[in-house]
Tab-separated table of C-alpha atoms in Angstrom:
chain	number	residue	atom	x	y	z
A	30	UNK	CA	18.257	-22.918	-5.617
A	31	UNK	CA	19.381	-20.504	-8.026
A	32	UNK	CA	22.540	-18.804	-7.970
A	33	UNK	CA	20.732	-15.404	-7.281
A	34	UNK	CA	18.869	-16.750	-4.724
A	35	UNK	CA	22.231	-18.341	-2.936
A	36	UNK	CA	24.002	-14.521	-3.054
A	37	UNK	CA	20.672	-12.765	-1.686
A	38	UNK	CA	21.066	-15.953	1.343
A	39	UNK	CA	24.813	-14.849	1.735
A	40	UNK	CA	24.311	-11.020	1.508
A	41	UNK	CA	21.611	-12.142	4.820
A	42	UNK	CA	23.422	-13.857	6.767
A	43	UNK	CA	25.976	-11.028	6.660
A	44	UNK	CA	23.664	-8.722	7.620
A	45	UNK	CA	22.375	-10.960	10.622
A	46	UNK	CA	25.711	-11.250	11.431
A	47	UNK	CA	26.829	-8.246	11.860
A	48	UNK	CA	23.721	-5.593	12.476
A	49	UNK	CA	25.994	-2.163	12.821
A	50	UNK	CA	27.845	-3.571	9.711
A	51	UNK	CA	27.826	-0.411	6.681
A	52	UNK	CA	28.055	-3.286	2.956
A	53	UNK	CA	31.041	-1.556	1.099
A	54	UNK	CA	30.885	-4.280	-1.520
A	55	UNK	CA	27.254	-5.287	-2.845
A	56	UNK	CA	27.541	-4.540	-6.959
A	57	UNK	CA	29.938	-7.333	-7.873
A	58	UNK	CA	27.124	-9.633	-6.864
A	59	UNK	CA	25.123	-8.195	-10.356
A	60	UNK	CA	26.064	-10.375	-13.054
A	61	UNK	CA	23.907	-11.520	-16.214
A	62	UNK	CA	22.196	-14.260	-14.357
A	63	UNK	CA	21.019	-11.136	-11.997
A	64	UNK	CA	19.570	-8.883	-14.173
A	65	UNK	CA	18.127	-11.726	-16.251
A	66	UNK	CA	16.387	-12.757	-12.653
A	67	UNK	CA	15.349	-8.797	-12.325
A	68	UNK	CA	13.710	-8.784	-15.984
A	69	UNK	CA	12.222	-11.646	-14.904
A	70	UNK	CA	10.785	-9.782	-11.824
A	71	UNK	CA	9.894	-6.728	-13.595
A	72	UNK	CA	6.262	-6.192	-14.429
A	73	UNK	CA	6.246	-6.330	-18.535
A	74	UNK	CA	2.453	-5.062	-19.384
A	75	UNK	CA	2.945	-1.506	-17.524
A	76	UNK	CA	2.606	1.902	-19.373
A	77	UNK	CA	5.891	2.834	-20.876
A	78	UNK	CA	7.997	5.602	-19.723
A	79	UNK	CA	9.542	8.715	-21.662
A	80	UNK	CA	11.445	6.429	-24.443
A	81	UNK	CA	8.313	4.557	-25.390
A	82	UNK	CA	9.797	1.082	-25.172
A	83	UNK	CA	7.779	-1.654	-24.739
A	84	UNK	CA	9.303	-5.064	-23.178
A	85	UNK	CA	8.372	-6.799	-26.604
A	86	UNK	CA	11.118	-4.526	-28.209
A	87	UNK	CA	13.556	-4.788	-25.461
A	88	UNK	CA	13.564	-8.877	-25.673
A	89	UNK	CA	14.384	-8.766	-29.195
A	90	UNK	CA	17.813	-8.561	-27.601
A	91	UNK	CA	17.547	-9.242	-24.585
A	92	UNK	CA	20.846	-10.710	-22.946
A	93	UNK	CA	22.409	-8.078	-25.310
A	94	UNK	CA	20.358	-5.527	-23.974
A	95	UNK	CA	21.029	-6.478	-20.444
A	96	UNK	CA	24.675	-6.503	-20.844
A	97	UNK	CA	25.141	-2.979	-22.077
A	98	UNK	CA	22.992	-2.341	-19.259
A	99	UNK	CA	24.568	-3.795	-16.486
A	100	UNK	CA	28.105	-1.887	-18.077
A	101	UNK	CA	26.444	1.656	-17.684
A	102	UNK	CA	25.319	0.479	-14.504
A	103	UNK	CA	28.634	-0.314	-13.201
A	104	UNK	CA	31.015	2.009	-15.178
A	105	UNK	CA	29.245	5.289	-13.787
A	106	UNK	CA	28.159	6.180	-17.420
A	107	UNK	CA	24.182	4.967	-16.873
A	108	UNK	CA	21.850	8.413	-17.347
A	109	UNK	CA	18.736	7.747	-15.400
A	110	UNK	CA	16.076	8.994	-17.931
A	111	UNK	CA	12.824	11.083	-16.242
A	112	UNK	CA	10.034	9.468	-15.257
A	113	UNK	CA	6.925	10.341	-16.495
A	114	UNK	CA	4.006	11.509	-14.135
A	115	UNK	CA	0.332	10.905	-14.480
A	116	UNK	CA	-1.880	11.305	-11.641
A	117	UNK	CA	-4.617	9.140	-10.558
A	118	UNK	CA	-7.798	9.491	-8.220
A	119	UNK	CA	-7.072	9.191	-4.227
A	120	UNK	CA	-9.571	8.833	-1.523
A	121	UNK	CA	-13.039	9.693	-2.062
A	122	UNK	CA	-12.113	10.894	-5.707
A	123	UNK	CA	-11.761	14.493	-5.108
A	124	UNK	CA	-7.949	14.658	-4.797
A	125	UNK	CA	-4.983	13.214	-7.433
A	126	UNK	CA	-2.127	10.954	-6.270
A	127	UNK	CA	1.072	11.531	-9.023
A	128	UNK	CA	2.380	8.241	-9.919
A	129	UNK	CA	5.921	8.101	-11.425
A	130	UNK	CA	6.404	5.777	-14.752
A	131	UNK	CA	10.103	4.951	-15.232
A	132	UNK	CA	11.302	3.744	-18.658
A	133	UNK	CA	11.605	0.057	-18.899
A	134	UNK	CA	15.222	-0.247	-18.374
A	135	UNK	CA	15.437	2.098	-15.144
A	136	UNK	CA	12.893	-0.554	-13.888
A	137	UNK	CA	15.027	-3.692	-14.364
A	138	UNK	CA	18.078	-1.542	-13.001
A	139	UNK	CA	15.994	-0.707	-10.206
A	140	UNK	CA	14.489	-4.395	-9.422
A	141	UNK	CA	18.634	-5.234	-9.329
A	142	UNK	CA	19.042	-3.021	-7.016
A	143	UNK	CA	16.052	-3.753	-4.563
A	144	UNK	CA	17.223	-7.476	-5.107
A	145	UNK	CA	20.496	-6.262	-3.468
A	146	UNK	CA	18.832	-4.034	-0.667
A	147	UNK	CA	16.098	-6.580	0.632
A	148	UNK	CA	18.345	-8.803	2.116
A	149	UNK	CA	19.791	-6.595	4.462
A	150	UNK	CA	17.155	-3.961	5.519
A	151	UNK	CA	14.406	-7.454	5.834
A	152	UNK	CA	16.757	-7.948	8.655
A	153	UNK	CA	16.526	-4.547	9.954
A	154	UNK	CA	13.390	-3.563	9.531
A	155	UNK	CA	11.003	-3.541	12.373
A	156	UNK	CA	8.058	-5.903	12.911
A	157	UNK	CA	6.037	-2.789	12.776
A	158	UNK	CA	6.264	-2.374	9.056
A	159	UNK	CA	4.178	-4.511	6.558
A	160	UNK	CA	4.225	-2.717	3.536
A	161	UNK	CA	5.520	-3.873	-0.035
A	162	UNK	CA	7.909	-6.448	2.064
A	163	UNK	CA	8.369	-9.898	0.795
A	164	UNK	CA	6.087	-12.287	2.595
A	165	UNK	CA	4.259	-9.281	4.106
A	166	UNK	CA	0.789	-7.846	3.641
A	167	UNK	CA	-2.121	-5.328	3.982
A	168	UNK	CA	-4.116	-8.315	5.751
A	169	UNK	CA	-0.997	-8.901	8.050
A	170	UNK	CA	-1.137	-5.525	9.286
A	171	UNK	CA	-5.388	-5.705	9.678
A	172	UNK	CA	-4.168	-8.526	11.911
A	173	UNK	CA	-1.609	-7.044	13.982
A	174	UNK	CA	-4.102	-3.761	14.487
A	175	UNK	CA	-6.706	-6.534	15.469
A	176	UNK	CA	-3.960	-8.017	17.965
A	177	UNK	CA	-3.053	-4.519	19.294
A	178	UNK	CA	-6.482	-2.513	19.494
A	179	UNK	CA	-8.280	-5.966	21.286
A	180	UNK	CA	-5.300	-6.625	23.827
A	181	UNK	CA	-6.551	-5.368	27.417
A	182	UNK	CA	-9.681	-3.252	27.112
A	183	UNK	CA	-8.730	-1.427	23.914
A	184	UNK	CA	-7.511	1.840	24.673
A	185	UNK	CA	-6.481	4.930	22.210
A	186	UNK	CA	-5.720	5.252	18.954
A	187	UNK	CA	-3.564	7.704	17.707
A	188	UNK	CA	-4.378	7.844	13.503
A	189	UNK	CA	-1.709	9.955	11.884
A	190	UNK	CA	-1.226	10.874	8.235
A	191	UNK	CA	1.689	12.541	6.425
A	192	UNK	CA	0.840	15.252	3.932
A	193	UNK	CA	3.030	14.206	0.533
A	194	UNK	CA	5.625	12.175	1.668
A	195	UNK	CA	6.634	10.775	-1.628
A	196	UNK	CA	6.765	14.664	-2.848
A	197	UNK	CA	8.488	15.662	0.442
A	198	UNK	CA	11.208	12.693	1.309
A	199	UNK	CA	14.658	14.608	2.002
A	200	UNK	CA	17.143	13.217	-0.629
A	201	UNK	CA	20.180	14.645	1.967
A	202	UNK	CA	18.490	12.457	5.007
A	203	UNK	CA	17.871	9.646	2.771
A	204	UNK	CA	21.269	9.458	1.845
A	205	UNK	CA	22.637	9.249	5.262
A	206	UNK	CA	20.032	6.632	6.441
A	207	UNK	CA	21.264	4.896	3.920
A	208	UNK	CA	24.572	5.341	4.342
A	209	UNK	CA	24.424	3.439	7.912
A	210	UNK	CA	23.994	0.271	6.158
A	211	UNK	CA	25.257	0.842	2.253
A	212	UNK	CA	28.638	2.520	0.947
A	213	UNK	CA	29.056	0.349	-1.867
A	214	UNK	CA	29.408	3.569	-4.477
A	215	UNK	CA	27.671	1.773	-7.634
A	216	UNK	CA	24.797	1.161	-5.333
A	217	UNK	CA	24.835	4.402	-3.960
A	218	UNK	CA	25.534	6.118	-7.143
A	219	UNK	CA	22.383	4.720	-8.972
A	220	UNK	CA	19.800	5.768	-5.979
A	221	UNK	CA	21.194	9.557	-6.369
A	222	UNK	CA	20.811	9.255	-10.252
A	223	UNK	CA	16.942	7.908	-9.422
A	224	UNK	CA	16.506	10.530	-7.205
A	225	UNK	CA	17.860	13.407	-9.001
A	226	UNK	CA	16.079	11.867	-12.815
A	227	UNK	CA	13.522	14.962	-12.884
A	228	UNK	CA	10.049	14.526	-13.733
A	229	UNK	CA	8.008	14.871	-17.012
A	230	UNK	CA	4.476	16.278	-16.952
A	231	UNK	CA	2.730	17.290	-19.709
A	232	UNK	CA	5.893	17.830	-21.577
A	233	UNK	CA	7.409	20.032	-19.061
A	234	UNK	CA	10.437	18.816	-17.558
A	235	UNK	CA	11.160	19.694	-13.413
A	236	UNK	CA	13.831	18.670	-10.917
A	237	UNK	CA	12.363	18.351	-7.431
A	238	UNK	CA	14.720	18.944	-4.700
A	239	UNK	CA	12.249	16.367	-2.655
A	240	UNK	CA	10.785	13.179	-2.963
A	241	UNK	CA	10.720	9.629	-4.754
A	242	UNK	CA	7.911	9.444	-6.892
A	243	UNK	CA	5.431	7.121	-5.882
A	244	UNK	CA	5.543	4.513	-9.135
A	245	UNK	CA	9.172	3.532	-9.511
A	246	UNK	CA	10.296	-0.427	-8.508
A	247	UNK	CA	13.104	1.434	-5.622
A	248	UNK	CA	10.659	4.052	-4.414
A	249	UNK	CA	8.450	1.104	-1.064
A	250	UNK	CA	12.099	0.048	-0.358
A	251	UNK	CA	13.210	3.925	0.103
A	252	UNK	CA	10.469	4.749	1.651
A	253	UNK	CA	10.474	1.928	4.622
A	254	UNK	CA	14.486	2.491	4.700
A	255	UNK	CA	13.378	6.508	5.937
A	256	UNK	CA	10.360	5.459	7.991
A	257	UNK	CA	12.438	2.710	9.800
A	258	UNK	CA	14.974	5.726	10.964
A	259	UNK	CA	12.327	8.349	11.216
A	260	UNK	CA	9.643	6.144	12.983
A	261	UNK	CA	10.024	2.609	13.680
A	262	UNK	CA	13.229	2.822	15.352
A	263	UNK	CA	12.489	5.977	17.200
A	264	UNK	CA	9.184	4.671	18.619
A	265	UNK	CA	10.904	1.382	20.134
A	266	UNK	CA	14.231	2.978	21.344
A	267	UNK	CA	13.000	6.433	22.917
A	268	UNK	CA	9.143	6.075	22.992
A	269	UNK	CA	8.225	3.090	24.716
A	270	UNK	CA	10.319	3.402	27.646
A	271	UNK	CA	8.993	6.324	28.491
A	272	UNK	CA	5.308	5.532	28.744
A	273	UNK	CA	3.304	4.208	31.591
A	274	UNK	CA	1.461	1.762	29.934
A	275	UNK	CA	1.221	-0.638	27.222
A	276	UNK	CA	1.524	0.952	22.854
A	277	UNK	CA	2.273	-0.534	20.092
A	278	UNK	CA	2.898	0.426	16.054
A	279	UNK	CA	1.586	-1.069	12.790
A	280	UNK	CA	2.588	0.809	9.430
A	281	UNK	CA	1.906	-0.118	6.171
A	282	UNK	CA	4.459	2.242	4.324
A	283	UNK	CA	3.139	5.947	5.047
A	284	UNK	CA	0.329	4.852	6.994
A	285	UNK	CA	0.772	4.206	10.566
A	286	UNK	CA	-1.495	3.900	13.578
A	287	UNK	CA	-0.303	3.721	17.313
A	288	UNK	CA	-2.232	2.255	20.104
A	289	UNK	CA	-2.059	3.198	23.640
A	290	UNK	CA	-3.807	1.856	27.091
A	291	UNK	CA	-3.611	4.937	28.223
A	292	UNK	CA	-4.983	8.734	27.068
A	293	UNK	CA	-1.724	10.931	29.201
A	294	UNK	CA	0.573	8.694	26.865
A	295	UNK	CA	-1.241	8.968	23.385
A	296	UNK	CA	-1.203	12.726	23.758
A	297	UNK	CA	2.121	12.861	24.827
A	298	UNK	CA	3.481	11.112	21.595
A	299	UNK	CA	1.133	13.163	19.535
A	300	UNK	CA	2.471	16.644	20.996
A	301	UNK	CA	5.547	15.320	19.930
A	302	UNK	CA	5.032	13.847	16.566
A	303	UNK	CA	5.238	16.496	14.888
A	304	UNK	CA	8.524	17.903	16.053
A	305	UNK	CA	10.090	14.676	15.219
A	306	UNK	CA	8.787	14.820	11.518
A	307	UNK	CA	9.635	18.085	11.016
A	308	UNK	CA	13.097	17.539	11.599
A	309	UNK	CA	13.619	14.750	9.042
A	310	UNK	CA	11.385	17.241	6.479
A	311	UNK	CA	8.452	15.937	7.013
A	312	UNK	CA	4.417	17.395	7.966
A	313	UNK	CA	1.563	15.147	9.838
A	314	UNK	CA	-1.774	16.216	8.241
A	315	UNK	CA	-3.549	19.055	11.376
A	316	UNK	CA	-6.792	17.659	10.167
A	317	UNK	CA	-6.201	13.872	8.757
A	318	UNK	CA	-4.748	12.960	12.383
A	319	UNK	CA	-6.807	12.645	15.187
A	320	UNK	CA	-6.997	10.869	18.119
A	321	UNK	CA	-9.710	8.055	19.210
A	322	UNK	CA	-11.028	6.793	22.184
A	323	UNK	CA	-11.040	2.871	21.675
A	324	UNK	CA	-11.685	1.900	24.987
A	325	UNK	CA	-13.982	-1.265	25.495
A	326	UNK	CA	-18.056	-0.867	25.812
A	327	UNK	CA	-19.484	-1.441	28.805
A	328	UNK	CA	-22.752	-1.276	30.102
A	329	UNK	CA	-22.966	2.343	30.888
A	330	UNK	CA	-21.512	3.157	27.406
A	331	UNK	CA	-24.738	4.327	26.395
A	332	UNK	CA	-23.971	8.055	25.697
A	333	UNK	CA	-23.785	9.543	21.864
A	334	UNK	CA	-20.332	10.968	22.427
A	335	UNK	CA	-16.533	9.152	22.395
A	336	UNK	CA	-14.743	8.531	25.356
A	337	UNK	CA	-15.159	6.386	28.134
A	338	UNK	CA	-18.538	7.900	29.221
A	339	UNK	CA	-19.807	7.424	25.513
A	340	UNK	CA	-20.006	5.190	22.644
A	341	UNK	CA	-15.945	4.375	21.896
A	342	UNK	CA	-14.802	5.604	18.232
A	343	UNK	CA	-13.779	4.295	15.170
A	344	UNK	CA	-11.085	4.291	13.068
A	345	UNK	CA	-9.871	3.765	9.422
A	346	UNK	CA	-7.284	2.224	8.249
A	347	UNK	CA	-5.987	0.209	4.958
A	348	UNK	CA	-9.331	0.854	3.468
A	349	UNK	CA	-11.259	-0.744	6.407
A	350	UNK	CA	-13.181	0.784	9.631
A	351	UNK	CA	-12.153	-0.479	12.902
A	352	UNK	CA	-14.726	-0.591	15.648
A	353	UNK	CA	-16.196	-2.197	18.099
A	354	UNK	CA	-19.177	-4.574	18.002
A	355	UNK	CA	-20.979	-8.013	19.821
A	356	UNK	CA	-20.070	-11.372	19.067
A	357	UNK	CA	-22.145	-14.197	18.881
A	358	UNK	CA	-21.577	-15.028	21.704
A	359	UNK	CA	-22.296	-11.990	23.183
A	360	UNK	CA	-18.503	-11.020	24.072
A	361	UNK	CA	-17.017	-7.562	22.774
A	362	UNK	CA	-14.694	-7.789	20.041
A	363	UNK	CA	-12.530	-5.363	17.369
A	364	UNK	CA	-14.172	-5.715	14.024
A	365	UNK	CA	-14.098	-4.532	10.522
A	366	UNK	CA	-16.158	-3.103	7.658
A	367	UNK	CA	-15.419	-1.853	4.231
A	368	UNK	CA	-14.672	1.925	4.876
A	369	UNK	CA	-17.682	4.509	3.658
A	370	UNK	CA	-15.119	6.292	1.213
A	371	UNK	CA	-13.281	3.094	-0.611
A	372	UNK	CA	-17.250	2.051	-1.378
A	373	UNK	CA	-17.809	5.025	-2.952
A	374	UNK	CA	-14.895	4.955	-4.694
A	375	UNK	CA	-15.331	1.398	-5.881
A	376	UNK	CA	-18.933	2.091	-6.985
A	377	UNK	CA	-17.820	5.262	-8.877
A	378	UNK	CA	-15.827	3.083	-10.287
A	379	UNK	CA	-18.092	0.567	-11.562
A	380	UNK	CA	-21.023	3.164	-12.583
A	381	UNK	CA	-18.440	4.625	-14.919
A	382	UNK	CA	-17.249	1.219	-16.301
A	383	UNK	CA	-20.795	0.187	-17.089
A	384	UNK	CA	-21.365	3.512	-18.665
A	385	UNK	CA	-19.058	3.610	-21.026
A	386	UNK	CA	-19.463	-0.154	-21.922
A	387	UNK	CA	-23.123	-0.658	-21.779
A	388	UNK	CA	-23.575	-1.626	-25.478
A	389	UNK	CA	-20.507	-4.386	-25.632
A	390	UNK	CA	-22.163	-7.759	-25.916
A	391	UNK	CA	-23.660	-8.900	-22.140
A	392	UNK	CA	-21.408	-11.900	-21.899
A	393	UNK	CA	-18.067	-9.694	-21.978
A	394	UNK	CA	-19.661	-7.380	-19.560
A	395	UNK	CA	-20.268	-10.377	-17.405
A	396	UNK	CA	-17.231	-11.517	-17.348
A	397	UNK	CA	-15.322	-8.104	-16.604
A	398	UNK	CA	-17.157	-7.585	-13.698
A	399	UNK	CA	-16.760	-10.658	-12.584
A	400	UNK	CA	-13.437	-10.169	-12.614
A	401	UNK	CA	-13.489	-7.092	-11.018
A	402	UNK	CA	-15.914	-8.141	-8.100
A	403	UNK	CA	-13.490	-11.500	-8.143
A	404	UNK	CA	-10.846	-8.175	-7.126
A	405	UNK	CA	-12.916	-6.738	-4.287
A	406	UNK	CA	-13.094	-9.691	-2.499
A	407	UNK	CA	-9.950	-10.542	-2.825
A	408	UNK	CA	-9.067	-7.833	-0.741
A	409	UNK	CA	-12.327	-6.753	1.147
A	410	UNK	CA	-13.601	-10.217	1.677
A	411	UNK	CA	-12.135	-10.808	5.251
A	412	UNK	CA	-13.504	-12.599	8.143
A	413	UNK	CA	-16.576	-10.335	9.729
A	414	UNK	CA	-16.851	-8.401	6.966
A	415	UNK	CA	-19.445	-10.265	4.472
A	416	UNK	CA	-22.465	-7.953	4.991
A	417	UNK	CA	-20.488	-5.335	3.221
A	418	UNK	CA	-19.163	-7.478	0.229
A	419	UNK	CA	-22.759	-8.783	0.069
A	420	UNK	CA	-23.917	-5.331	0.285
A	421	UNK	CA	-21.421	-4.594	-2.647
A	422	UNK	CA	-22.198	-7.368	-4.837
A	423	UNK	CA	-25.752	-5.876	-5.003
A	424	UNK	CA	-24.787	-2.589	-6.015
A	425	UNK	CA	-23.293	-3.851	-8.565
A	426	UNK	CA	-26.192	-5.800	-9.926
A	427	UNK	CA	-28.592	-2.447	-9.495
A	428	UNK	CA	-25.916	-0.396	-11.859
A	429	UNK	CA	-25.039	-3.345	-14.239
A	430	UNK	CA	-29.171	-3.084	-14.526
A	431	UNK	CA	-29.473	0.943	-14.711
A	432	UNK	CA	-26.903	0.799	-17.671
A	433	UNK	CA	-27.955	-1.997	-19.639
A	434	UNK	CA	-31.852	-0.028	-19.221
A	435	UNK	CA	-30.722	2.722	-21.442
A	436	UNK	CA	-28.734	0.484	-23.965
A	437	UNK	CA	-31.936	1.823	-25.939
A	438	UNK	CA	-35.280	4.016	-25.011
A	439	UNK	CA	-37.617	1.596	-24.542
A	440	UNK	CA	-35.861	1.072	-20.847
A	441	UNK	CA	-37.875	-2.302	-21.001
A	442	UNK	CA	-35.152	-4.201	-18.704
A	443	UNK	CA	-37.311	-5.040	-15.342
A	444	UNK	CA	-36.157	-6.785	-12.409
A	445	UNK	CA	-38.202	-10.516	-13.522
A	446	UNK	CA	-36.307	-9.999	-16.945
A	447	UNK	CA	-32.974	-8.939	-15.190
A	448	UNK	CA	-33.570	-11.964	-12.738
A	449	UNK	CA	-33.836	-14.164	-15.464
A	450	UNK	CA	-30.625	-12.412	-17.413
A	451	UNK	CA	-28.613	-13.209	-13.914
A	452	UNK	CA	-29.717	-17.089	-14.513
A	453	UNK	CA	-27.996	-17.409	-17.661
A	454	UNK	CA	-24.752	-14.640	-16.808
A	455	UNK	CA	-24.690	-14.528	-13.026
A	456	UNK	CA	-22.625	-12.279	-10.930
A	457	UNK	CA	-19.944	-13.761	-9.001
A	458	UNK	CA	-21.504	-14.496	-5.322
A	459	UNK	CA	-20.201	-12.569	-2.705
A	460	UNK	CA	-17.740	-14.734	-0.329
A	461	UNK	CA	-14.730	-14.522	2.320
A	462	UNK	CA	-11.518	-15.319	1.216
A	463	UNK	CA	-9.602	-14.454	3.997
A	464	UNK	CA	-10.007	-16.076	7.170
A	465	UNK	CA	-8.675	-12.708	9.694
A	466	UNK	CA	-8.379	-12.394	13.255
A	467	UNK	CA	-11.962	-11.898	14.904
């Protein structure tokens, strides 16, 4: 075991040891072997940030590199550079996301950092949370929603989404979640230099008095350290004892759903919500949150409408639609399906891909798709859910087809000679990789 490794095991069992306990003390545990082990961690073929360093220059002196960097760090006199914004598609492609890209060396510092942090807050955090947590995943959470929407006979879902958290995280609550579990002031020091770094767009330089942009290596661990306070612990400590029946909580970073047996409850913790958001600086979407009957079917569910007298609802979440359908063996069971919107988005996607590359030679457009269907069902291609991949996989082939028509005006392409293209450069077939809860 490495001697990183062995300090992250100490810097655990400390914090199993003593839960209330505030770590005055963490920075001393950064040496050379440290940040080597965070360069090691951090991602080297990313866009650069605002110096335009590339990791190939940076490794040209590396361990020389990392030592001046590791002095700054400790000595107070490290100047967290801005990180540059882009912005990317989100949802159905009508909307932006802003993604922060920190320079290369604000990344390593950072990775140190989270190195130091995980330990302790893996202990705290709540079973709840799934997302960008060691040993933790999107399909672990699909499978805890499973567990908690099929329990009983369903029930209601309460789906809530919060409008720009990244642009709207309090900096002055952060700091004293934070402060219940960190006072080391090197530690404490660098997050406030992250947070306060400013932002370049477009060569315009702002200073947000809110947020963590969504981007930088410290930003998921920030994040889950304010949802624990705001959410997680809330929900268990003054929530559930108050209900009448059973609820439970699955969040995957700012996504959350809650599930409740009974309809007087969910609406209870929805009027509520809000209040308890607002105080920590925070707003749930009026018309992204809603709540859904996910009660059972029986046999005089029969009716067009939700509810108990109707068909029940559905639900998205993590890019999948949660609802309820036969078995083969005739029982009622949860199940999921690619979500409407991520399809489009995907297929968008590939139309525009095979667009702009519909005269590079077949074979290389072969194998890029391959690789990006090889992608999709890596993440899509769960248990229940193959008509949809399938379903995928053959829009694919139609648009790979459409594109590589008009590679000239003759549009001579038909399906026996596509059919027989496919033979010798064939799509990858569409298959489950992950066996999920059903």
């Amino acid at each position: 075991m490495s001697t990183v490794s062995l300090k992250q095991q100490r810097i655990a069992e400390l914090a199993e040891q003593s839960p209330e306990m505030a770590f005055t003390s963490l920075a001393y545990h950064m040496d050379l072997d440290w940040m080597l082990e965070a360069y090691r961690r951090t991602r080297k073929d990313g866009a650069v940030g605002v110096d335009g360093v590339t990791a190939a220059e940076y490794e040209q002196d590396l361990v020389g590199n990392l030592q001046r960097l590791l002095a700054r760090a400790k000595s107070g006199t490290y100047r967290a550079p801005p990180v540059r914004r882009v912005h990317i598609p989100k949802g159905s492609g009508n909307e932006t996301r802003p993604i922060g890209i920190p320079a290369l060396e604000d990344k390593i510092l950072q990775r140190a950092v989270v190195l130091l942090l995980e330990p302790i807050y893996e202990h705290d955090f709540s079973e709840s949370s799934f997302g960008f947590r060691p040993k933790r995943s999107a399909h672990q959470a699909l499978d805890a929603i499973w567990q908690g929407a099929s329990r009983g006979q369903g029930g209601w879902i309460l789906e809530v989404d919060i409008r720009k958290f990244f642009d709207t995280l309090d900096h002055g609550h952060l700091r004293e979640m934070l402060g219940h579990r960190i006072r080391d002031g090197v530690v404490l020091r660098l997050i406030g230099k992250w947070l306060k770094a400013g932002v370049m767009e477009d060569g315009s330089l702002s200073f947000p008095d809110a947020g963590s942009p969504q981007g930088g290596v410290i930003s998921p661990l920030l994040a889950n350290a304010y949802l624990h306070y705001v959410l997680d612990v809330w929900f268990d400590r003054d929530v559930k004892p108050r209900l009448r029946g059973r609820t439970w909580l699955v969040r995957y970073a700012d996504d959350f759903v809650m599930g409740f047996t009974h309809e007087s409850d969910a609406r209870r913790v929805q009027s509520v919500l809000s209040k308890r958001f607002e105080k920590y600086g925070l707003t749930i979407h009026p018309d992204k949150t809603r709540l859904v009957p996910f009660q059972r079917p029986t046999p005089r569910s029969r009716g067009k409408g939700e509810g108990p007298s109707g068909r029940p609802g559905t639900f998205d979440f993590l890019g999948f639609t949660h609802y309820w359908c036969r078995s083969r063996r005739g029982n009622w069971v949860v199940k999921r399906k690619t979500a409407k919107d991520r399809v489009r988005r995907s297929i968008r996607a590939i139309m525009s891909w095979c667009r702009q590359h519909r005269h590079t030679p077949v074979g290389e457009q072969q194998q890029k798709l391959n690789q990006k269907l090889q992608g999709h069902y890596g993440y899509y291609g769960i248990t229940g859910n193959f008509l949809a991949v399938k379903s995928f996989q053959e829009l694919v082939k139609r648009i790979w087809r459409y594109w590589l028509n008009r590679r000239n005006r003759e549009r001579s392409l038909s399906w026996e000679l596509m059919n027989r293209l496919l033979q010798r450069y064939p799509l990858a077939p569409a298959r489950i990789i992950h066996q999920c809860t059903t």
